[in-house]
Amino acid sequence: MPPEGNLSPQTTTTPRELHNFIDGEYRPGASGKKFESRCPSDNAVVAIVDEASREDVDQAVLAARAALSGPWGSMDLGERAAILNRVADLILERAQEFADAEISDTGKLIGPTLKGEIPRGAMQFRVFAEMAKNGFAMDAIASDTPGGKAINYPERAPKGVVAAICPWNLPFVLSTWKIAPALACGNAIVVKPSEETPMTATLLGAVMNDAGVPPGVYNVVNGFGPGSAGEFLVAHPGVNAITFTGETRTGAAITAGAAGGIKDVSLELGGKNPGVIFSDCDFDKAVAGTAASVFHNCGQVCLCTERLYVERPIFDKFVEALKAKAEAPRPGDPRDPATTLSPLISLGHREKVLRYFEAARTDGATVVAGGGIPKTDGQFSDGAWIEPTIWTGLSEDSRVVKEEVFGPVCHIQPFDTEDQAVAYANDSDYGLAATVWSGDAERARRVASRIEAGVVWVNGWMIRELRSPFGGFKKSGIGREGGEFSLDFYTEIRNVCVNEG
Ligand code: NAD
Ligand code: 6OD
């Protein structure tokens, strides 16, 4: 088996052996417990992973704490920025390896993985290297109070040891989203990848070493949530802050686990994102953009649209056009550029999605497209495939309209007035993302400003600037990350008040 710091191209017959990455080295787990990771396109075992015990997590956190008082803690910001830029360079040099690892874990399509997600992970390090290079200076505040004249100098200090608990849907993009700002701000980090997708975070350990990141600054512990690495990390007294992306109910459990230690928590949680399509939209662009927003990555992006509201005059035409888009993608080998459908993350997740298919039928949905499992041949017949699925005819309180499915699905509802569309869009416990499609720029902006969501796209989807704020309203999360918006979470602010009286 190849060592995890140098992943050769995957063959499904030779699973990789993955250790935890602690204090700059790959270490076997202390308990000897292991778990399997499978590729969902054919259900083959692709990795045998050491499950981190409480002792392993303790070692990782202690290594991170020790690193804070080593060279990393006192490093010049320009030098830290240079190291982060080297991390980016090395990811790009090894992009094929990272893409191969990500595909093995997720069954994602080669094109968007190699050309999109891996370079985007590298770009996170560039963005935060640039910010570190410029310093994190804040404006001084002069004051003249009855207590005396003074100048206040707010300054940023690292938070300490950050725990990053990551999901499986965009493993590299969403873990680097946390790792890059944490390191740029001078913290040390312990990453807990999803048990479904341990590879890219593990491989990144070797890149960190090669780039000159001191041992202990970047650590990876593999395992599950409750009773495993996730829970041990959240409870560890040496962790100062927890950044989490995943399901809303997991976010609630993590917040409860962190409360006793008064640890800061940043939560990027679930969504049930609406798309509002007015009759005056550019029809073809709205259909293409909406299809991408529903079906991309098999619907497994927190920003995917699952509720569509279409103005009545174009409702039937829109439903027909989206049906054609739903029926086009084809399953197959994710490494073949001709494959256009990727699988769900696991057979277990497919069971959950199939239960929603059943719930939609029970509630009386019209199944416009999909609703089942696509035909696949040979080795791929064991994969976690699902048909892109469209429903109409449900009431707004049906389960598939209310709950996040996290698959390539949507329900389409007609609307008659702008107020009704906004009311539909906001009638959700979640508030992560939304789209508005209209040729009337003023109306589109007006509607966008009334939608309760952390990001509202007008006439587009997934145009995501890494320096823009990201996070959710309501049960979609707490806090904002992205560019400067990450700084308040990854740093403590100290105010130095100089008396000039
Ligand atoms: P999940 O909540 O099941 O798991 C996420 C991570 O939390 C995993 O690493 C898991 O092992 C860990 N975990 C689970 N229980 C834990 C516990 N009690 N203590 C500590 N760690 C625990 O989420 P998932 O299934 O991996 O991802 C899909 C979900 O993530 C969807 O709901 C999706 O909307 C959401 N998501 C949100 C965003 C966002 O930015 N808002 C982005 C991507 C995914
Ligand atoms: O900004 C991005 O690149 C991106 N893919 C964000 C997705 C977030 C939630 O899954």
XYZ file of C-alpha atoms and ligand atoms in Angstrom:
555
model
C 0.000 0.000 0.000
C 1.337 3.454 -0.835
C 2.199 5.729 2.094
C -0.416 8.426 2.548
C 1.977 11.297 1.857
C 2.441 10.115 -1.709
C -0.798 8.790 -3.077
C -0.335 6.984 -6.367
C -3.320 6.891 -8.762
C -6.107 4.852 -7.272
C -6.927 1.366 -8.384
C -9.975 -0.055 -6.717
C -8.142 -3.283 -5.887
C -5.539 -1.714 -3.602
C -7.067 0.242 -0.739
C -4.849 2.908 0.774
C -3.807 2.718 4.378
C -4.398 6.056 6.091
C -2.896 7.057 9.431
C -3.589 10.176 11.448
C -1.227 13.131 10.906
C 0.109 14.371 14.230
C 3.041 16.661 14.986
C 4.313 16.531 11.408
C 4.213 12.757 10.959
C 1.843 10.008 9.939
C 1.123 7.959 13.068
C -0.726 4.665 13.429
C -3.731 4.905 15.751
C -3.068 4.086 19.424
C -6.072 1.760 19.707
C -5.486 -0.210 16.502
C -9.128 0.391 15.532
C -9.659 0.924 11.806
C -12.574 1.696 9.511
C -13.163 1.328 5.784
C -13.816 4.144 3.368
C -15.613 3.286 0.117
C -15.901 4.977 -3.263
C -19.609 5.533 -3.881
C -19.411 5.081 -7.662
C -18.775 1.325 -7.270
C -18.813 0.786 -3.481
C -15.221 -0.538 -3.559
C -13.110 -0.122 -0.416
C -10.586 2.615 -1.235
C -9.000 3.176 2.164
C -8.441 1.459 5.482
C -8.297 4.296 7.984
C -6.931 4.436 11.544
C -9.702 5.653 13.817
C -8.295 8.223 16.239
C -8.852 7.292 19.874
C -9.141 9.785 22.734
C -5.376 9.334 23.212
C -4.627 10.180 19.551
C -6.824 13.275 19.730
C -5.048 14.286 22.928
C -1.658 13.915 21.202
C -2.848 16.021 18.269
C -4.159 18.804 20.500
C -0.998 18.774 22.649
C 1.163 18.949 19.512
C -0.901 21.902 18.298
C -0.599 23.698 21.655
C 3.151 23.133 21.705
C 3.457 24.487 18.151
C 1.892 27.782 19.240
C 4.863 28.506 21.468
C 7.363 27.390 18.808
C 8.535 29.213 15.653
C 4.997 29.487 14.236
C 3.867 31.692 17.127
C 6.667 34.221 16.682
C 7.000 34.062 12.890
C 7.076 37.242 10.865
C 3.812 37.666 8.916
C 5.663 37.884 5.599
C 7.351 34.540 6.265
C 4.056 32.941 7.263
C 2.487 34.275 4.055
C 5.362 32.823 1.998
C 4.786 29.403 3.576
C 1.063 29.557 2.812
C 1.827 30.472 -0.789
C 4.141 27.436 -0.954
C 1.281 25.274 0.310
C -0.808 26.596 -2.601
C 2.009 25.938 -5.107
C 2.454 22.363 -3.887
C -1.271 21.607 -4.022
C -1.305 22.788 -7.637
C 1.810 20.737 -8.460
C 0.095 17.684 -7.014
C -3.400 18.563 -8.250
C -3.824 15.257 -10.073
C -3.047 13.331 -6.883
C -5.448 15.446 -4.831
C -8.160 15.085 -7.470
C -7.634 11.339 -7.603
C -7.912 11.094 -3.818
C -11.059 13.238 -3.783
C -12.660 11.164 -6.538
C -11.831 7.935 -4.707
C -13.608 9.254 -1.636
C -16.629 10.834 -3.330
C -17.090 9.602 -6.928
C -17.039 13.271 -8.053
C -16.588 14.049 -11.753
C -12.983 14.504 -12.885
C -13.548 17.854 -14.685
C -14.991 19.921 -11.832
C -12.679 18.212 -9.322
C -9.368 18.687 -11.131
C -10.149 22.068 -12.676
C -12.472 23.444 -9.993
C -12.361 22.150 -6.454
C -8.647 21.339 -6.044
C -7.387 24.679 -7.455
C -10.022 26.419 -5.339
C -8.552 24.748 -2.258
C -5.109 26.064 -3.276
C -6.605 29.512 -3.852
C -7.793 29.677 -0.229
C -4.131 29.678 0.852
C -3.305 32.448 -1.629
C -6.180 34.648 -0.433
C -5.178 34.352 3.227
C -1.449 34.602 2.463
C -2.189 37.957 0.859
C -4.122 39.107 3.911
C -1.343 37.961 6.251
C 1.258 39.747 4.123
C -0.695 42.989 4.474
C -0.881 42.490 8.246
C -4.174 42.392 10.048
C -3.959 46.005 11.147
C -7.030 47.743 12.502
C -7.695 51.475 12.756
C -6.565 53.232 15.938
C -9.296 55.028 17.899
C -8.456 58.333 19.615
C -10.532 59.056 22.668
C -11.081 62.012 24.921
C -13.150 60.944 27.895
C -13.499 62.217 31.485
C -10.941 59.513 32.348
C -8.305 61.144 30.122
C -7.018 61.350 26.577
C -5.912 58.066 25.047
C -5.260 56.233 21.828
C -6.738 52.750 21.453
C -4.864 50.269 19.298
C -7.012 47.179 18.621
C -4.786 44.291 17.498
C -5.416 40.728 16.476
C -3.901 37.724 18.267
C -4.293 34.048 17.318
C -7.204 32.248 18.943
C -4.975 29.272 19.804
C -5.843 25.704 18.858
C -8.683 25.520 16.354
C -10.631 22.307 15.764
C -12.100 21.983 12.254
C -14.865 19.430 11.852
C -15.621 18.933 8.190
C -18.346 17.404 5.980
C -18.066 15.052 3.014
C -19.724 16.990 0.223
C -16.803 19.235 -0.799
C -14.061 17.794 1.407
C -11.071 19.736 0.084
C -12.813 23.065 -0.586
C -14.534 23.126 2.790
C -11.546 21.970 4.854
C -9.094 24.411 3.224
C -11.728 27.108 3.806
C -11.018 26.602 7.520
C -7.337 25.604 7.440
C -6.075 28.585 5.415
C -7.522 31.384 7.603
C -6.699 29.496 10.807
C -3.021 29.220 9.833
C -2.830 32.721 8.340
C -3.973 34.118 11.693
C -1.210 32.200 13.508
C -3.297 29.404 15.001
C -2.545 25.689 15.036
C -5.267 23.370 13.796
C -6.596 19.863 14.319
C -8.779 18.762 11.397
C -11.374 16.006 11.672
C -12.435 15.135 8.115
C -15.705 13.334 7.543
C -15.380 9.572 8.012
C -16.616 9.316 4.395
C -13.798 11.431 2.973
C -10.504 11.166 4.863
C -8.036 11.337 1.966
C -7.338 14.916 0.895
C -6.899 16.296 4.423
C -4.510 13.416 5.125
C -2.529 14.028 1.943
C -2.305 17.720 2.833
C -0.122 16.754 5.814
C 2.778 15.879 3.503
C 2.300 19.147 1.618
C 2.415 21.104 4.884
C 5.737 19.452 5.754
C 7.183 20.134 2.297
C 6.039 23.760 2.440
C 7.825 24.339 5.754
C 4.847 24.468 8.110
C 6.380 23.562 11.498
C 5.347 20.223 13.049
C 2.204 20.402 15.172
C 0.699 23.382 13.344
C -1.421 21.133 11.104
C -2.849 17.862 12.431
C -5.469 15.411 11.164
C -7.452 12.957 13.255
C -9.757 10.550 11.476
C -12.936 9.018 12.795
C -16.627 9.504 13.400
C -18.671 11.970 15.458
C -20.313 10.710 18.645
C -18.078 8.456 20.776
C -15.189 9.026 18.374
C -12.680 11.624 17.180
C -15.313 14.343 16.592
C -16.706 14.209 20.113
C -13.221 13.851 21.708
C -12.016 16.929 19.845
C -15.027 19.065 20.758
C -14.674 18.121 24.439
C -10.895 18.573 24.613
C -9.925 21.338 27.069
C -6.919 22.285 24.903
C -9.153 23.389 22.001
C -9.984 27.109 21.949
C -12.419 27.318 19.044
C -14.393 24.966 16.819
C -15.291 25.603 13.206
C -17.911 23.192 11.933
C -19.631 22.559 8.632
C -22.346 19.955 8.436
C -25.891 19.166 9.419
C -27.878 21.480 11.660
C -28.536 18.853 14.313
C -24.797 18.013 14.458
C -24.126 21.744 14.879
C -26.479 21.743 17.862
C -24.670 18.737 19.425
C -21.279 20.405 18.896
C -22.482 23.691 20.380
C -23.721 21.798 23.451
C -20.390 19.939 23.712
C -18.432 23.195 23.459
C -20.519 25.141 25.955
C -18.848 23.825 29.118
C -15.419 24.925 27.881
C -16.702 28.373 26.703
C -15.256 27.665 23.252
C -16.089 29.879 20.337
C -18.053 28.020 17.643
C -18.549 28.895 13.974
C -21.362 26.959 12.339
C -22.046 26.467 8.620
C -25.146 24.281 8.594
C -27.901 22.886 6.423
C -30.143 24.630 3.927
C -33.394 24.305 2.016
C -32.620 26.884 -0.585
C -35.291 28.564 -2.711
C -35.082 29.735 -6.306
C -37.556 32.415 -7.466
C -38.101 32.646 -11.223
C -40.079 35.532 -12.699
C -41.698 35.435 -16.152
C -39.475 38.253 -17.396
C -36.244 36.263 -16.857
C -33.889 35.210 -19.639
C -35.602 31.829 -19.906
C -32.726 29.715 -21.238
C -30.233 31.156 -18.748
C -32.683 30.662 -15.884
C -33.244 27.032 -16.857
C -29.528 26.282 -17.278
C -28.570 28.100 -14.061
C -31.356 26.482 -12.102
C -30.467 23.016 -13.423
C -26.882 23.545 -12.228
C -28.127 24.771 -8.866
C -30.287 21.681 -8.368
C -28.199 18.891 -9.871
C -24.532 19.908 -9.457
C -22.488 17.376 -7.434
C -25.637 15.217 -7.324
C -27.345 17.966 -5.310
C -24.817 17.608 -2.498
C -23.763 21.219 -2.092
C -25.202 23.157 0.816
C -25.989 25.935 -1.681
C -28.026 23.717 -4.015
C -31.618 24.715 -4.694
C -34.344 22.310 -3.531
C -37.429 24.596 -3.689
C -38.403 26.390 -6.884
C -41.059 29.069 -7.205
C -41.938 29.881 -10.822
C -44.290 32.674 -11.916
C -47.460 31.081 -13.269
C -47.318 32.269 -16.931
C -44.061 30.332 -17.523
C -44.653 27.508 -15.039
C -45.487 24.670 -17.483
C -42.779 25.645 -19.958
C -40.190 25.874 -17.164
C -41.115 22.492 -15.706
C -40.756 20.858 -19.153
C -37.389 22.525 -19.782
C -36.008 21.515 -16.375
C -37.254 17.946 -16.912
C -35.088 17.735 -20.057
C -32.077 18.883 -17.991
C -32.825 16.319 -15.267
C -32.950 13.492 -17.762
C -29.673 14.339 -19.521
C -26.904 13.337 -17.027
C -25.413 9.854 -17.356
C -23.760 7.794 -14.584
C -20.428 6.036 -15.090
C -16.728 6.102 -14.302
C -16.036 9.413 -12.535
C -12.581 9.536 -14.143
C -14.108 9.411 -17.652
C -14.803 12.982 -18.838
C -17.881 11.656 -20.695
C -19.617 10.822 -17.379
C -22.067 13.565 -16.409
C -23.767 12.229 -13.256
C -21.954 11.598 -9.986
C -23.294 9.349 -7.220
C -24.565 10.189 -3.769
C -21.881 9.878 -1.103
C -22.903 6.410 0.108
C -25.517 3.703 -0.070
C -26.605 4.825 3.411
C -27.279 8.360 2.164
C -29.157 6.897 -0.812
C -31.451 5.056 1.603
C -32.267 8.408 3.203
C -32.935 10.048 -0.182
C -35.108 7.115 -1.278
C -37.180 7.556 1.892
C -37.819 11.139 0.773
C -38.872 9.828 -2.661
C -41.403 7.654 -0.846
C -42.572 10.569 1.325
C -43.149 12.697 -1.798
C -45.274 9.930 -3.360
C -47.242 9.457 -0.139
C -47.962 13.202 -0.028
C -49.321 12.996 -3.596
C -46.475 14.525 -5.614
C -46.445 14.423 -9.390
C -43.068 12.912 -10.297
C -42.023 14.978 -13.324
C -38.590 13.367 -13.688
C -36.580 10.640 -11.981
C -37.842 9.175 -8.739
C -35.685 6.052 -8.799
C -32.265 4.510 -9.358
C -30.656 4.805 -12.805
C -29.481 1.732 -14.711
C -25.744 1.119 -14.458
C -23.517 -1.666 -15.743
C -20.667 -3.802 -14.449
C -18.725 -2.553 -11.435
C -20.823 0.633 -11.278
C -24.036 -1.274 -10.629
C -23.051 -1.378 -6.931
C -22.723 2.421 -6.698
C -24.904 4.896 -4.794
C -26.613 6.267 -7.913
C -29.868 8.166 -7.850
C -31.921 9.798 -10.590
C -32.171 13.591 -10.696
C -35.742 14.112 -9.564
C -38.379 16.817 -9.956
C -41.708 16.981 -8.156
C -44.714 19.267 -8.540
C -48.122 19.397 -6.904
C -47.151 19.316 -3.223
C -48.312 21.676 -0.509
C -45.684 23.838 1.157
C -45.856 21.805 4.362
C -44.900 18.497 2.701
C -41.760 16.882 4.098
C -39.735 17.189 0.882
C -40.550 20.901 0.721
C -39.629 21.493 4.357
C -36.632 19.200 5.021
C -33.164 19.207 3.456
C -32.845 16.131 1.216
C -29.251 16.788 0.088
C -29.702 15.069 -3.248
C -30.413 16.093 -6.888
C -34.042 16.995 -6.228
C -36.464 19.908 -6.298
C -40.125 20.685 -5.918
C -41.579 23.349 -8.228
C -44.483 25.549 -7.102
C -46.220 28.257 -9.150
C -46.673 31.779 -7.726
C -48.758 34.776 -8.750
C -47.297 37.824 -6.981
C -43.938 39.073 -5.790
C -45.154 39.064 -2.181
C -46.272 35.468 -2.480
C -42.884 34.430 -3.924
C -41.035 36.128 -1.047
C -43.355 34.568 1.521
C -42.764 31.104 0.026
C -39.004 31.632 -0.092
C -38.855 32.715 3.550
C -41.177 30.026 4.875
C -38.303 27.810 6.049
C -36.329 27.127 9.208
C -33.201 27.532 7.087
C -31.655 30.577 5.416
C -28.438 29.706 3.643
C -28.789 30.654 -0.032
C -31.315 31.688 -2.682
C -31.517 32.608 -6.346
C -33.706 35.220 -8.062
C -34.133 35.211 -11.840
C -35.641 38.317 -13.438
C -34.970 40.717 -16.319
C -36.112 43.631 -14.133
C -32.961 44.614 -12.252
C -34.829 46.778 -9.759
C -37.289 44.048 -8.888
C -34.538 41.423 -8.638
C -32.611 43.591 -6.139
C -35.787 44.394 -4.202
C -36.731 40.724 -3.892
C -33.144 39.700 -3.040
C -33.123 42.195 -0.167
C -36.289 40.665 1.273
C -35.027 37.075 1.277
C -33.741 35.702 4.567
C -30.543 34.025 3.353
C -26.793 34.465 3.750
C -26.246 34.659 0.002
C -28.767 35.623 -2.681
C -27.723 35.275 -6.293
C -29.437 37.386 -8.951
C -29.506 35.762 -12.399
C -26.798 33.267 -11.477
C -25.649 30.608 -9.046
C -22.338 29.754 -7.372
C -20.514 32.869 -8.441
C -18.527 32.734 -5.223
C -15.786 35.205 -4.418
C -13.653 33.679 -1.649
C -13.329 37.054 0.086
C -17.092 37.584 0.296
C -18.997 36.753 3.511
C -20.407 33.260 3.774
C -22.835 31.890 6.339
C -26.478 31.388 7.079
C -29.552 33.019 8.587
C -31.769 31.068 10.998
C -30.881 27.369 11.418
C -28.313 27.547 8.615
C -25.605 28.695 10.955
C -23.919 31.184 13.209
C -21.210 33.582 12.077
C -19.654 34.455 8.751
C -16.444 33.161 7.198
C -14.628 34.194 4.010
C -11.820 36.745 3.551
C -11.866 39.453 6.223
C -15.114 38.055 7.587
C -13.108 35.061 8.861
C -10.825 37.184 11.004
C -13.146 37.760 13.929
C -13.501 34.023 14.408
C -9.853 33.032 13.921
C -8.420 35.802 16.106
C -8.917 37.356 19.501
C -8.884 41.145 19.561
C -6.765 42.862 22.177
C -7.278 46.596 22.692
C -4.095 48.366 23.800
C -5.120 51.689 25.342
C -2.268 54.230 25.656
C -2.976 57.047 28.083
C -1.971 60.392 26.599
C -3.337 62.566 29.363
P -22.672 15.761 9.423
O -23.215 16.799 10.332
O -23.279 14.419 9.454
O -21.117 15.532 9.673
C -20.182 16.581 9.575
C -18.973 16.264 10.420
O -19.350 16.257 11.784
C -18.355 14.907 10.142
O -16.954 15.042 10.186
C -18.864 14.060 11.302
O -18.028 12.973 11.619
C -18.859 15.083 12.419
N -19.758 14.810 13.540
C -20.964 14.209 13.518
N -21.502 14.185 14.757
C -20.607 14.787 15.593
C -20.574 15.071 16.982
N -21.601 14.754 17.786
N -19.499 15.691 17.480
C -18.465 16.045 16.689
N -18.429 15.794 15.358
C -19.496 15.190 14.809
O -22.745 16.418 7.964
P -22.403 15.703 6.573
O -23.446 14.662 6.356
O -20.966 15.358 6.545
O -22.626 16.894 5.526
C -23.860 17.202 4.949
C -24.535 18.334 5.689
O -23.650 19.431 5.777
C -25.760 18.881 5.013
O -26.725 19.175 5.983
C -25.289 20.160 4.369
O -26.271 21.136 4.141
C -24.314 20.613 5.381
N -23.338 21.525 4.783
C -23.404 22.842 5.093
C -22.511 23.742 4.514
C -22.542 25.198 4.823
O -21.568 25.859 4.502
N -23.579 25.733 5.414
C -21.558 23.262 3.623
C -21.526 21.907 3.323
C -22.418 21.040 3.925
O -17.322 28.670 -2.612
C -17.241 27.527 -3.040
O -16.386 27.158 -3.833
C -18.193 26.503 -2.588
N -18.166 25.380 -3.302
C -18.983 26.640 -1.528
C -19.879 25.629 -1.071
C -20.321 25.609 0.157
C -21.214 24.591 0.684
O -21.263 23.412 0.404
